[in-house]
Amino acid sequence: MSFTLPELPYAYEALQPYMSKETLEYHHDKHHQAYVTNGNNLLKGSGLEDKSLEDIVKESYGKNAGLFNNAAQHYNHLHFWRWMKPNGGGAIPGEIEKALVQSFGSVDKFKEEFTQAGATQFGSGWAWLSLKDGKLSVSKSPNGENPLLQGATPLLGVDVWEHSYYIDYRNRRPDYLKAFIDNLVNWDYVAELYAKAGK
Ligand code: FE2
């Protein structure tokens, strides 16, 4: 499949004051667009043209670095826009809340582990909540890598590349992560992915 840049599911200014219009304009219109454009160019002649995005990510890993980087970042960003919403954070739907408490001891403990993973990812990358064999776990990854590579389903991810926060938070990555988890996360989308993954 070829890659297409999706529209943001909200207005560019909708996530203020936690994420500015300027950040979303650069991040979505320039950075994500570049992954789409470069990914489409590198997909041609790769032999993976007819595969799903998830399969392109998994099958290009370790074999076609250029295609992998762009396809994985396209996958990560497609979800990232939907992992946020205006007035996010807040109440967590029952099923996923129960699973978080079972796995991490409490929602606060999960939040602490997730933001800690993002804060300690050295350089560019992501922090994740993912599901594998019915188990939730928190992890971090460099550059465009994601839990699909470990056979897990990403349920929530936060972009810790500087392009995601430098305009609004400068070097204060922990403040960006706190704003993300407390005020931006779209828990309904996390719950939707959790239900789809079959738990
Ligand atoms: Fe990004």
Short mmCIF file of C-alpha atoms and ligand atoms in Angstrom, two decimals:
data_model
loop_
_atom_site.label_atom_id
_atom_site.label_comp_id
_atom_site.label_asym_id
_atom_site.label_seq_id
_atom_site.Cartn_x
_atom_site.Cartn_y
_atom_site.Cartn_z
CA MET A 1 0.00 0.00 0.00
CA SER A 2 1.19 3.51 -0.65
CA PHE A 3 1.31 5.99 2.21
CA THR A 4 -1.00 8.99 2.58
CA LEU A 5 -0.78 11.86 5.06
CA PRO A 6 -4.02 11.90 7.10
CA GLU A 7 -5.73 15.11 8.18
CA LEU A 8 -5.29 15.89 11.86
CA PRO A 9 -8.43 14.74 13.73
CA TYR A 10 -8.72 18.22 15.38
CA ALA A 11 -7.82 21.83 14.59
CA TYR A 12 -4.16 22.88 14.74
CA GLU A 13 -4.84 25.08 17.78
CA ALA A 14 -7.05 22.50 19.55
CA LEU A 15 -4.31 21.08 21.81
CA GLN A 16 -3.15 24.44 23.18
CA PRO A 17 -1.70 25.27 25.64
CA TYR A 18 -0.13 21.80 25.88
CA MET A 19 0.90 21.54 22.22
CA SER A 20 0.96 24.62 20.04
CA LYS A 21 -0.41 25.27 16.57
CA GLU A 22 3.16 25.91 15.43
CA THR A 23 4.35 22.51 16.70
CA LEU A 24 1.50 20.71 14.96
CA GLU A 25 2.06 22.64 11.72
CA TYR A 26 5.73 21.60 11.63
CA HIS A 27 5.25 18.13 13.05
CA HIS A 28 2.28 17.10 10.90
CA ASP A 29 2.71 19.17 7.74
CA LYS A 30 6.51 18.94 7.43
CA HIS A 31 7.87 15.98 9.41
CA HIS A 32 5.06 13.48 8.89
CA GLN A 33 4.70 14.59 5.26
CA ALA A 34 8.42 13.88 4.72
CA TYR A 35 8.02 10.32 6.06
CA VAL A 36 5.09 9.82 3.65
CA THR A 37 6.93 11.25 0.62
CA ASN A 38 10.23 9.47 1.30
CA GLY A 39 8.45 6.25 2.26
CA ASN A 40 6.51 6.20 -1.01
CA ASN A 41 9.69 6.77 -3.02
CA LEU A 42 11.53 3.99 -1.17
CA LEU A 43 8.57 1.60 -1.38
CA LYS A 44 8.85 1.56 -5.19
CA GLY A 45 10.84 -1.48 -6.27
CA SER A 46 11.18 -2.76 -2.68
CA GLY A 47 9.07 -5.87 -3.31
CA LEU A 48 6.81 -4.85 -0.39
CA GLU A 49 4.44 -2.62 -2.39
CA ASP A 50 1.39 -4.87 -1.89
CA LYS A 51 1.86 -5.43 1.85
CA SER A 52 -0.03 -3.75 4.70
CA LEU A 53 1.74 -0.90 6.51
CA GLU A 54 2.33 -3.15 9.55
CA ASP A 55 3.94 -5.84 7.36
CA ILE A 56 6.08 -3.27 5.53
CA VAL A 57 7.36 -2.07 8.92
CA LYS A 58 8.13 -5.60 10.14
CA GLU A 59 9.58 -6.94 6.90
CA SER A 60 11.81 -3.97 6.10
CA TYR A 61 13.37 -3.95 9.59
CA GLY A 62 17.05 -4.89 9.43
CA LYS A 63 16.89 -5.21 5.63
CA ASN A 64 15.95 -1.88 4.12
CA ALA A 65 16.84 0.85 6.62
CA GLY A 66 15.56 3.79 4.57
CA LEU A 67 12.16 2.25 3.94
CA PHE A 68 11.90 0.98 7.52
CA ASN A 69 12.64 4.38 9.07
CA ASN A 70 10.03 6.18 6.99
CA ALA A 71 7.34 3.46 7.08
CA ALA A 72 7.71 2.98 10.85
CA GLN A 73 7.54 6.71 11.47
CA HIS A 74 4.44 6.90 9.23
CA TYR A 75 2.81 4.14 11.32
CA ASN A 76 3.86 5.80 14.61
CA HIS A 77 2.56 9.23 13.59
CA LEU A 78 -0.75 7.94 12.14
CA HIS A 79 -1.49 6.71 15.66
CA PHE A 80 0.19 9.57 17.52
CA TRP A 81 -2.32 12.14 16.17
CA ARG A 82 -5.14 9.90 17.39
CA TRP A 83 -3.49 9.21 20.75
CA MET A 84 -4.16 12.87 21.60
CA LYS A 85 -7.32 14.94 21.83
CA PRO A 86 -8.41 18.32 23.22
CA ASN A 87 -9.15 17.98 26.97
CA GLY A 88 -7.40 14.62 27.00
CA GLY A 89 -6.03 12.73 29.98
CA GLY A 90 -8.67 12.38 32.69
CA ALA A 91 -10.97 9.40 33.14
CA ILE A 92 -9.79 6.08 31.70
CA PRO A 93 -12.39 3.63 30.32
CA GLY A 94 -13.07 0.76 32.78
CA GLU A 95 -11.51 -2.18 30.94
CA ILE A 96 -8.18 -0.54 30.21
CA GLU A 97 -8.07 1.06 33.66
CA LYS A 98 -8.54 -2.37 35.23
CA ALA A 99 -5.76 -3.82 33.08
CA LEU A 100 -3.39 -0.95 33.99
CA VAL A 101 -4.03 -1.48 37.71
CA GLN A 102 -3.49 -5.24 37.36
CA SER A 103 -0.24 -4.80 35.45
CA PHE A 104 1.35 -1.80 37.17
CA GLY A 105 -0.30 -1.68 40.61
CA SER A 106 -2.08 1.62 39.94
CA VAL A 107 -2.77 4.11 37.16
CA ASP A 108 -0.33 6.53 38.78
CA LYS A 109 2.39 3.88 38.76
CA PHE A 110 1.76 3.24 35.06
CA LYS A 111 1.98 6.97 34.34
CA GLU A 112 5.24 7.16 36.26
CA GLU A 113 6.78 4.23 34.34
CA PHE A 114 5.56 5.53 30.98
CA THR A 115 6.85 9.08 31.46
CA GLN A 116 10.10 7.73 32.92
CA ALA A 117 10.60 5.59 29.79
CA GLY A 118 10.13 8.69 27.63
CA ALA A 119 12.43 10.82 29.77
CA THR A 120 15.22 8.24 29.72
CA GLN A 121 15.13 7.39 26.00
CA PHE A 122 18.53 8.79 24.98
CA GLY A 123 18.15 10.89 21.84
CA SER A 124 15.22 10.49 19.44
CA GLY A 125 12.61 7.81 19.94
CA TRP A 126 9.34 6.82 21.54
CA ALA A 127 7.88 5.49 24.79
CA TRP A 128 5.16 2.85 24.59
CA LEU A 129 2.37 0.97 26.30
CA SER A 130 1.88 -2.26 24.39
CA LEU A 131 0.10 -5.59 24.61
CA LYS A 132 1.55 -9.03 23.95
CA ASP A 133 0.05 -12.41 24.92
CA GLY A 134 -2.51 -10.63 27.09
CA LYS A 135 0.17 -8.68 29.01
CA LEU A 136 0.64 -4.93 29.14
CA SER A 137 4.11 -3.49 29.27
CA VAL A 138 5.94 -0.18 29.08
CA SER A 139 9.01 0.19 26.86
CA LYS A 140 11.07 2.74 24.99
CA SER A 141 12.66 2.58 21.55
CA PRO A 142 15.14 4.58 19.46
CA ASN A 143 14.26 6.50 16.29
CA GLY A 144 11.28 4.94 14.48
CA GLU A 145 11.33 1.51 16.13
CA ASN A 146 8.11 0.34 17.79
CA PRO A 147 6.64 -2.70 19.62
CA LEU A 148 5.42 -4.29 16.35
CA LEU A 149 9.01 -5.51 16.00
CA GLN A 150 8.60 -7.61 19.17
CA GLY A 151 5.27 -9.02 17.98
CA ALA A 152 3.36 -6.71 20.35
CA THR A 153 0.47 -4.33 19.66
CA PRO A 154 1.17 -0.67 20.47
CA LEU A 155 -1.71 0.76 22.54
CA LEU A 156 -0.21 4.17 23.36
CA GLY A 157 2.95 5.89 22.20
CA VAL A 158 4.53 9.25 22.81
CA ASP A 159 6.95 10.84 20.38
CA VAL A 160 10.09 12.06 22.18
CA TRP A 161 11.89 13.36 19.09
CA GLU A 162 12.76 17.01 19.74
CA HIS A 163 10.48 18.04 16.85
CA SER A 164 7.57 16.99 19.07
CA TYR A 165 8.29 19.36 21.95
CA TYR A 166 11.18 21.75 21.34
CA ILE A 167 9.07 24.73 20.20
CA ASP A 168 6.80 24.51 23.26
CA TYR A 169 9.03 23.08 25.98
CA ARG A 170 12.61 23.65 24.67
CA ASN A 171 14.75 21.03 26.44
CA ARG A 172 12.19 20.26 29.18
CA ARG A 173 11.17 16.82 27.90
CA PRO A 174 9.77 15.69 31.31
CA ASP A 175 7.35 18.68 31.32
CA TYR A 176 6.14 17.72 27.83
CA LEU A 177 5.63 14.10 28.96
CA LYS A 178 3.65 15.23 32.03
CA ALA A 179 1.43 17.44 29.85
CA PHE A 180 0.94 14.57 27.40
CA ILE A 181 -0.14 12.01 30.01
CA ASP A 182 -2.22 14.43 32.12
CA ASN A 183 -3.86 16.60 29.43
CA LEU A 184 -3.55 15.12 25.95
CA VAL A 185 -4.01 11.33 25.94
CA ASN A 186 -7.11 10.11 24.12
CA TRP A 187 -7.94 7.12 26.33
CA ASP A 188 -10.94 6.22 24.17
CA TYR A 189 -8.56 5.46 21.30
CA VAL A 190 -6.31 3.40 23.62
CA ALA A 191 -9.40 1.45 24.74
CA GLU A 192 -10.42 0.93 21.10
CA LEU A 193 -6.99 -0.51 20.22
CA TYR A 194 -7.06 -2.68 23.36
CA ALA A 195 -10.46 -4.12 22.42
CA LYS A 196 -9.34 -4.67 18.81
CA ALA A 197 -6.19 -6.50 19.94
CA GLY A 198 -8.43 -9.10 21.59
CA LYS A 199 -6.94 -8.39 25.05
FE FE2 B 1 7.43 12.98 15.26
#
